mmCIF file of C-alpha atoms in Angstrom:
data_model
loop_
_atom_site.group_PDB
_atom_site.id
_atom_site.type_symbol
_atom_site.label_atom_id
_atom_site.label_comp_id
_atom_site.label_asym_id
_atom_site.label_seq_id
_atom_site.Cartn_x
_atom_site.Cartn_y
_atom_site.Cartn_z
ATOM 1 C CA MET A 1 -29.127 65.269 183.823
ATOM 2 C CA PRO A 2 -28.218 67.064 180.562
ATOM 3 C CA ILE A 3 -30.322 70.048 179.601
ATOM 4 C CA LEU A 4 -28.205 70.630 176.461
ATOM 5 C CA GLU A 5 -26.334 68.072 174.358
ATOM 6 C CA GLY A 6 -24.376 68.167 171.135
ATOM 7 C CA GLU A 7 -23.140 65.219 169.082
ATOM 8 C CA GLY A 8 -20.601 65.581 166.288
ATOM 9 C CA VAL A 9 -21.460 69.261 165.831
ATOM 10 C CA THR A 10 -19.632 70.621 162.792
ATOM 11 C CA LYS A 11 -19.816 73.908 160.896
ATOM 12 C CA TYR A 12 -17.927 74.670 157.697
ATOM 13 C CA PHE A 13 -17.595 78.121 156.165
ATOM 14 C CA GLY A 14 -16.369 77.294 152.686
ATOM 15 C CA GLY A 15 -13.443 74.934 153.257
ATOM 16 C CA LEU A 16 -12.816 76.085 156.826
ATOM 17 C CA ALA A 17 -14.156 74.037 159.737
ATOM 18 C CA ALA A 18 -15.059 76.660 162.360
ATOM 19 C CA VAL A 19 -16.402 73.875 164.607
ATOM 20 C CA SER A 20 -15.297 70.297 163.987
ATOM 21 C CA ASN A 21 -17.035 67.174 165.332
ATOM 22 C CA VAL A 22 -17.640 68.594 168.809
ATOM 23 C CA ASP A 23 -19.492 66.558 171.432
ATOM 24 C CA PHE A 24 -20.651 68.456 174.499
ATOM 25 C CA HIS A 25 -23.229 68.521 177.260
ATOM 26 C CA VAL A 26 -24.443 70.948 179.888
ATOM 27 C CA ASP A 27 -26.198 69.485 182.917
ATOM 28 C CA GLN A 28 -29.177 71.177 184.511
ATOM 29 C CA GLY A 29 -28.074 73.571 187.253
ATOM 30 C CA GLU A 30 -24.457 73.792 186.101
ATOM 31 C CA VAL A 31 -22.298 76.745 185.209
ATOM 32 C CA VAL A 32 -20.140 75.556 182.299
ATOM 33 C CA GLY A 33 -17.306 77.654 180.896
ATOM 34 C CA LEU A 34 -16.203 77.572 177.261
ATOM 35 C CA ILE A 35 -12.682 78.875 176.660
ATOM 36 C CA GLY A 36 -10.049 78.922 173.942
ATOM 37 C CA PRO A 37 -7.979 81.278 171.794
ATOM 38 C CA ASN A 38 -9.604 83.849 169.517
ATOM 39 C CA GLY A 39 -10.981 82.073 166.459
ATOM 40 C CA ALA A 40 -11.359 78.772 168.308
ATOM 41 C CA GLY A 41 -15.052 78.478 167.386
ATOM 42 C CA LYS A 42 -16.641 79.462 170.697
ATOM 43 C CA THR A 43 -19.131 82.047 169.434
ATOM 44 C CA THR A 44 -19.797 79.905 166.368
ATOM 45 C CA LEU A 45 -20.845 77.084 168.695
ATOM 46 C CA PHE A 46 -23.194 79.471 170.516
ATOM 47 C CA ASN A 47 -24.616 80.552 167.152
ATOM 48 C CA LEU A 48 -25.237 76.911 166.256
ATOM 49 C CA ILE A 49 -26.970 76.233 169.569
ATOM 50 C CA THR A 50 -29.250 79.260 169.201
ATOM 51 C CA GLY A 51 -30.090 78.750 165.533
ATOM 52 C CA ALA A 52 -28.221 81.721 164.072
ATOM 53 C CA PHE A 53 -26.256 79.207 161.970
ATOM 54 C CA ALA A 54 -27.308 75.755 160.823
ATOM 55 C CA PRO A 55 -24.735 73.021 161.492
ATOM 56 C CA THR A 56 -23.100 71.367 158.497
ATOM 57 C CA SER A 57 -23.530 68.100 160.384
ATOM 58 C CA GLY A 58 -24.248 66.831 163.868
ATOM 59 C CA MET A 59 -27.157 67.167 166.264
ATOM 60 C CA ILE A 60 -28.062 69.510 169.123
ATOM 61 C CA ARG A 61 -30.708 68.577 171.714
ATOM 62 C CA PHE A 62 -32.341 70.718 174.381
ATOM 63 C CA LYS A 63 -34.175 68.842 177.127
ATOM 64 C CA GLY A 64 -34.077 65.777 174.887
ATOM 65 C CA GLU A 65 -35.611 67.513 171.835
ATOM 66 C CA ASN A 66 -33.680 67.828 168.594
ATOM 67 C CA ILE A 67 -33.427 71.584 167.991
ATOM 68 C CA THR A 68 -30.811 71.409 165.222
ATOM 69 C CA ALA A 69 -33.088 72.702 162.442
ATOM 70 C CA LEU A 70 -35.118 75.206 164.468
ATOM 71 C CA LYS A 71 -35.144 78.977 163.938
ATOM 72 C CA PRO A 72 -33.723 81.319 166.601
ATOM 73 C CA TYR A 73 -37.165 82.442 167.809
ATOM 74 C CA GLN A 74 -38.279 78.825 168.142
ATOM 75 C CA ILE A 75 -35.210 77.986 170.206
ATOM 76 C CA SER A 76 -35.748 81.063 172.366
ATOM 77 C CA ASN A 77 -39.361 80.059 172.921
ATOM 78 C CA ARG A 78 -38.219 76.652 174.133
ATOM 79 C CA GLY A 79 -36.139 78.246 176.864
ATOM 80 C CA ILE A 80 -32.653 79.207 175.634
ATOM 81 C CA GLY A 81 -31.604 82.837 176.084
ATOM 82 C CA ARG A 82 -28.340 84.488 175.134
ATOM 83 C CA THR A 83 -26.242 87.622 175.146
ATOM 84 C CA PHE A 84 -23.861 88.734 172.415
ATOM 85 C CA GLN A 85 -20.287 89.843 171.927
ATOM 86 C CA PRO A 86 -20.289 92.640 170.861
ATOM 87 C CA VAL A 87 -23.320 93.980 172.716
ATOM 88 C CA ARG A 88 -26.538 94.190 170.693
ATOM 89 C CA ALA A 89 -28.757 96.407 172.815
ATOM 90 C CA PHE A 90 -31.170 98.665 170.902
ATOM 91 C CA SER A 91 -29.024 101.772 171.224
ATOM 92 C CA THR A 92 -31.652 104.547 171.118
ATOM 93 C CA MET A 93 -34.111 102.754 173.386
ATOM 94 C CA SER A 94 -33.985 103.052 177.158
ATOM 95 C CA ALA A 95 -32.690 100.258 179.333
ATOM 96 C CA PHE A 96 -36.282 99.707 180.483
ATOM 97 C CA ASP A 97 -37.662 99.374 176.941
ATOM 98 C CA ASN A 98 -34.850 97.018 175.913
ATOM 99 C CA VAL A 99 -35.770 94.643 178.714
ATOM 100 C CA LEU A 100 -39.511 95.133 178.183
ATOM 101 C CA LEU A 101 -39.127 93.800 174.633
ATOM 102 C CA GLY A 102 -37.659 90.594 175.998
ATOM 103 C CA SER A 103 -40.580 90.214 178.384
ATOM 104 C CA LEU A 104 -43.260 90.920 175.766
ATOM 105 C CA PHE A 105 -41.778 88.631 173.115
ATOM 106 C CA GLY A 106 -40.409 85.883 175.352
ATOM 107 C CA ARG A 107 -41.860 82.466 176.095
ATOM 108 C CA SER A 108 -45.199 83.681 177.526
ATOM 109 C CA ARG A 109 -46.626 85.684 174.678
ATOM 110 C CA ASN A 110 -49.962 86.104 176.450
ATOM 111 C CA ILE A 111 -48.376 88.224 179.190
ATOM 112 C CA SER A 112 -50.167 91.517 179.844
ATOM 113 C CA THR A 113 -48.338 94.800 179.367
ATOM 114 C CA ALA A 114 -48.749 95.560 183.071
ATOM 115 C CA ASP A 115 -47.197 92.224 184.063
ATOM 116 C CA ALA A 116 -44.396 92.678 181.515
ATOM 117 C CA ARG A 117 -43.584 96.106 182.932
ATOM 118 C CA GLN A 118 -43.547 94.707 186.465
ATOM 119 C CA GLU A 119 -41.234 91.879 185.394
ATOM 120 C CA THR A 120 -38.988 94.357 183.583
ATOM 121 C CA MET A 121 -38.616 96.440 186.730
ATOM 122 C CA ARG A 122 -37.837 93.341 188.788
ATOM 123 C CA LEU A 123 -35.090 92.310 186.382
ATOM 124 C CA LEU A 124 -33.554 95.785 186.215
ATOM 125 C CA GLU A 125 -33.360 95.704 190.011
ATOM 126 C CA PHE A 126 -31.919 92.181 189.841
ATOM 127 C CA VAL A 127 -29.000 93.308 187.657
ATOM 128 C CA GLY A 128 -28.589 96.663 189.455
ATOM 129 C CA LEU A 129 -29.889 99.059 186.794
ATOM 130 C CA GLU A 130 -33.097 100.310 188.395
ATOM 131 C CA GLU A 131 -31.693 103.844 188.752
ATOM 132 C CA LYS A 132 -30.628 103.922 185.082
ATOM 133 C CA GLN A 133 -33.796 102.458 183.600
ATOM 134 C CA MET A 134 -34.720 105.481 181.442
ATOM 135 C CA ILE A 135 -31.232 106.107 180.047
ATOM 136 C CA PRO A 136 -30.788 105.197 176.344
ATOM 137 C CA ALA A 137 -28.588 102.132 175.972
ATOM 138 C CA GLU A 138 -26.068 104.058 173.869
ATOM 139 C CA ALA A 139 -25.469 106.460 176.772
ATOM 140 C CA LEU A 140 -24.643 103.675 179.229
ATOM 141 C CA THR A 141 -21.172 102.341 179.946
ATOM 142 C CA ILE A 142 -20.204 99.103 178.215
ATOM 143 C CA GLY A 143 -20.583 97.307 181.538
ATOM 144 C CA ASP A 144 -24.128 98.591 181.973
ATOM 145 C CA GLN A 145 -24.991 97.754 178.348
ATOM 146 C CA LYS A 146 -23.950 94.180 179.077
ATOM 147 C CA LEU A 147 -26.263 94.169 182.098
ATOM 148 C CA VAL A 148 -29.120 95.390 179.890
ATOM 149 C CA GLU A 149 -28.481 92.417 177.614
ATOM 150 C CA VAL A 150 -28.449 90.019 180.537
ATOM 151 C CA ALA A 151 -31.721 91.434 181.866
ATOM 152 C CA ARG A 152 -33.299 91.306 178.397
ATOM 153 C CA ALA A 153 -32.248 87.677 177.990
ATOM 154 C CA LEU A 154 -33.629 86.840 181.449
ATOM 155 C CA ALA A 155 -36.891 88.537 180.485
ATOM 156 C CA THR A 156 -37.480 85.805 177.897
ATOM 157 C CA ARG A 157 -37.692 83.359 180.854
ATOM 158 C CA PRO A 158 -34.881 81.013 179.836
ATOM 159 C CA GLU A 159 -34.019 77.716 181.469
ATOM 160 C CA LEU A 160 -30.555 77.913 179.872
ATOM 161 C CA LEU A 161 -28.656 81.191 179.509
ATOM 162 C CA LEU A 162 -25.695 81.570 177.122
ATOM 163 C CA LEU A 163 -23.366 84.437 178.047
ATOM 164 C CA ASP A 164 -20.869 85.469 175.355
ATOM 165 C CA GLU A 165 -17.900 87.321 176.894
ATOM 166 C CA MET A 166 -19.986 89.155 179.465
ATOM 167 C CA MET A 167 -16.840 90.321 181.292
ATOM 168 C CA ALA A 168 -14.788 91.569 178.330
ATOM 169 C CA GLY A 169 -13.699 95.148 178.928
ATOM 170 C CA LEU A 170 -14.784 95.239 182.573
ATOM 171 C CA ASN A 171 -12.591 96.442 185.413
ATOM 172 C CA PRO A 172 -11.815 94.116 188.356
ATOM 173 C CA ALA A 173 -14.660 95.463 190.490
ATOM 174 C CA GLU A 174 -17.138 94.982 187.634
ATOM 175 C CA VAL A 175 -15.807 91.457 187.018
ATOM 176 C CA ALA A 176 -16.437 90.579 190.673
ATOM 177 C CA GLN A 177 -19.978 91.966 190.393
ATOM 178 C CA ALA A 178 -20.568 89.993 187.193
ATOM 179 C CA MET A 179 -19.402 86.786 188.868
ATOM 180 C CA GLU A 180 -21.819 87.360 191.741
ATOM 181 C CA LEU A 181 -24.638 88.054 189.259
ATOM 182 C CA ILE A 182 -23.984 84.743 187.501
ATOM 183 C CA ARG A 183 -24.127 82.940 190.832
ATOM 184 C CA ARG A 184 -27.474 84.612 191.578
ATOM 185 C CA ILE A 185 -28.792 83.667 188.136
ATOM 186 C CA ARG A 186 -27.905 80.048 188.818
ATOM 187 C CA ASN A 187 -29.578 80.286 192.216
ATOM 188 C CA GLU A 188 -32.746 81.306 190.347
ATOM 189 C CA GLY A 189 -32.686 77.842 188.769
ATOM 190 C CA ILE A 190 -31.196 78.897 185.429
ATOM 191 C CA THR A 191 -28.371 76.855 183.904
ATOM 192 C CA VAL A 192 -25.480 78.954 182.547
ATOM 193 C CA PHE A 193 -23.136 78.263 179.616
ATOM 194 C CA LEU A 194 -20.565 81.028 179.175
ATOM 195 C CA VAL A 195 -17.794 81.994 176.804
ATOM 196 C CA GLU A 196 -15.172 83.939 178.696
ATOM 197 C CA HIS A 197 -11.545 85.091 178.449
ATOM 198 C CA VAL A 198 -11.244 86.409 182.008
ATOM 199 C CA MET A 199 -9.643 83.339 183.532
ATOM 200 C CA GLU A 200 -10.071 84.411 187.149
ATOM 201 C CA ALA A 201 -13.804 84.566 186.548
ATOM 202 C CA VAL A 202 -14.300 81.424 184.492
ATOM 203 C CA MET A 203 -12.160 79.373 186.872
ATOM 204 C CA GLY A 204 -13.942 80.831 189.871
ATOM 205 C CA ILE A 205 -17.564 80.221 188.891
ATOM 206 C CA SER A 206 -17.566 77.226 186.514
ATOM 207 C CA HIS A 207 -18.383 73.696 187.609
ATOM 208 C CA ARG A 208 -16.820 72.394 184.386
ATOM 209 C CA ILE A 209 -14.821 73.947 181.565
ATOM 210 C CA MET A 210 -14.623 72.945 177.915
ATOM 211 C CA VAL A 211 -11.727 74.093 175.732
ATOM 212 C CA LEU A 212 -11.858 74.626 171.963
ATOM 213 C CA HIS A 213 -8.861 75.120 169.670
ATOM 214 C CA HIS A 214 -9.152 75.475 165.877
ATOM 215 C CA GLY A 215 -12.769 74.340 166.175
ATOM 216 C CA GLU A 216 -11.971 71.102 167.994
ATOM 217 C CA LYS A 217 -12.560 70.202 171.627
ATOM 218 C CA ILE A 218 -9.144 69.602 173.146
ATOM 219 C CA ALA A 219 -10.041 69.298 176.830
ATOM 220 C CA GLU A 220 -12.900 69.181 179.302
ATOM 221 C CA GLY A 221 -12.976 68.928 183.073
ATOM 222 C CA ILE A 222 -13.248 70.738 186.370
ATOM 223 C CA PRO A 223 -11.297 74.020 186.640
ATOM 224 C CA GLU A 224 -8.414 72.445 188.557
ATOM 225 C CA GLU A 225 -7.918 69.845 185.819
ATOM 226 C CA ILE A 226 -8.045 72.424 183.024
ATOM 227 C CA ALA A 227 -5.519 74.675 184.785
ATOM 228 C CA LYS A 228 -3.045 71.770 184.901
ATOM 229 C CA ASN A 229 -3.729 70.384 181.419
ATOM 230 C CA ARG A 230 -0.470 70.628 179.484
ATOM 231 C CA THR A 231 -2.144 71.032 176.083
ATOM 232 C CA VAL A 232 -4.423 73.800 177.327
ATOM 233 C CA VAL A 233 -1.493 75.593 178.954
ATOM 234 C CA GLU A 234 0.506 75.436 175.742
ATOM 235 C CA VAL A 235 -2.188 76.625 173.344
ATOM 236 C CA TYR A 236 -4.062 79.064 175.543
ATOM 237 C CA LEU A 237 -3.321 79.658 179.215
ATOM 238 C CA GLY A 238 0.473 80.026 179.068
ATOM 239 C CA GLU A 239 2.879 79.189 181.851
#
């Protein structure tokens, strides 16, 4: 059953179509990968889903509701969380306070400060940052800053989590840890839609993969199908 659907989603910047007539869906409980060359329109599509940009045309639905014209905070309140590439943690605030903000201003605005602090601690433990909770975000490694963003997004209590290049710049051990974290997030009942360039990761954790090129969807299928798709190999994966 789709939790997220897009029909004919298009976004023009001047005369350039960054996303062109893209149909897509993400089913509840899935991990769906979104891949393609740089400039393919992947982050633009995430920005359209989360309300940062308004589509030029097309429709986006979340749990059957048309969210195309909603503001980012309204979309977040309905249950869509996201991370960013590059990272957008509040640099001078501690890891704890970054995540606390997500808890206080997430879907349950009537949460008490005590409950928000307890939830923040639980999420920092969930992503493995409990021992670094009081360190300013700017003093953390890029990998740990990404974990702060994931925890902050989870603190908003999403049903759908959009991860934008979570594994960029990570070493192999960190990539393996990130893959396991995504599996645990899904096991918490949260659907995951991720943009990723680390092919080992996206092929290893995705149920389905969608491929964009010059703003158009050129392929969609299970990882084994995408790996063998001649067009995808030519424009992105290589031999």
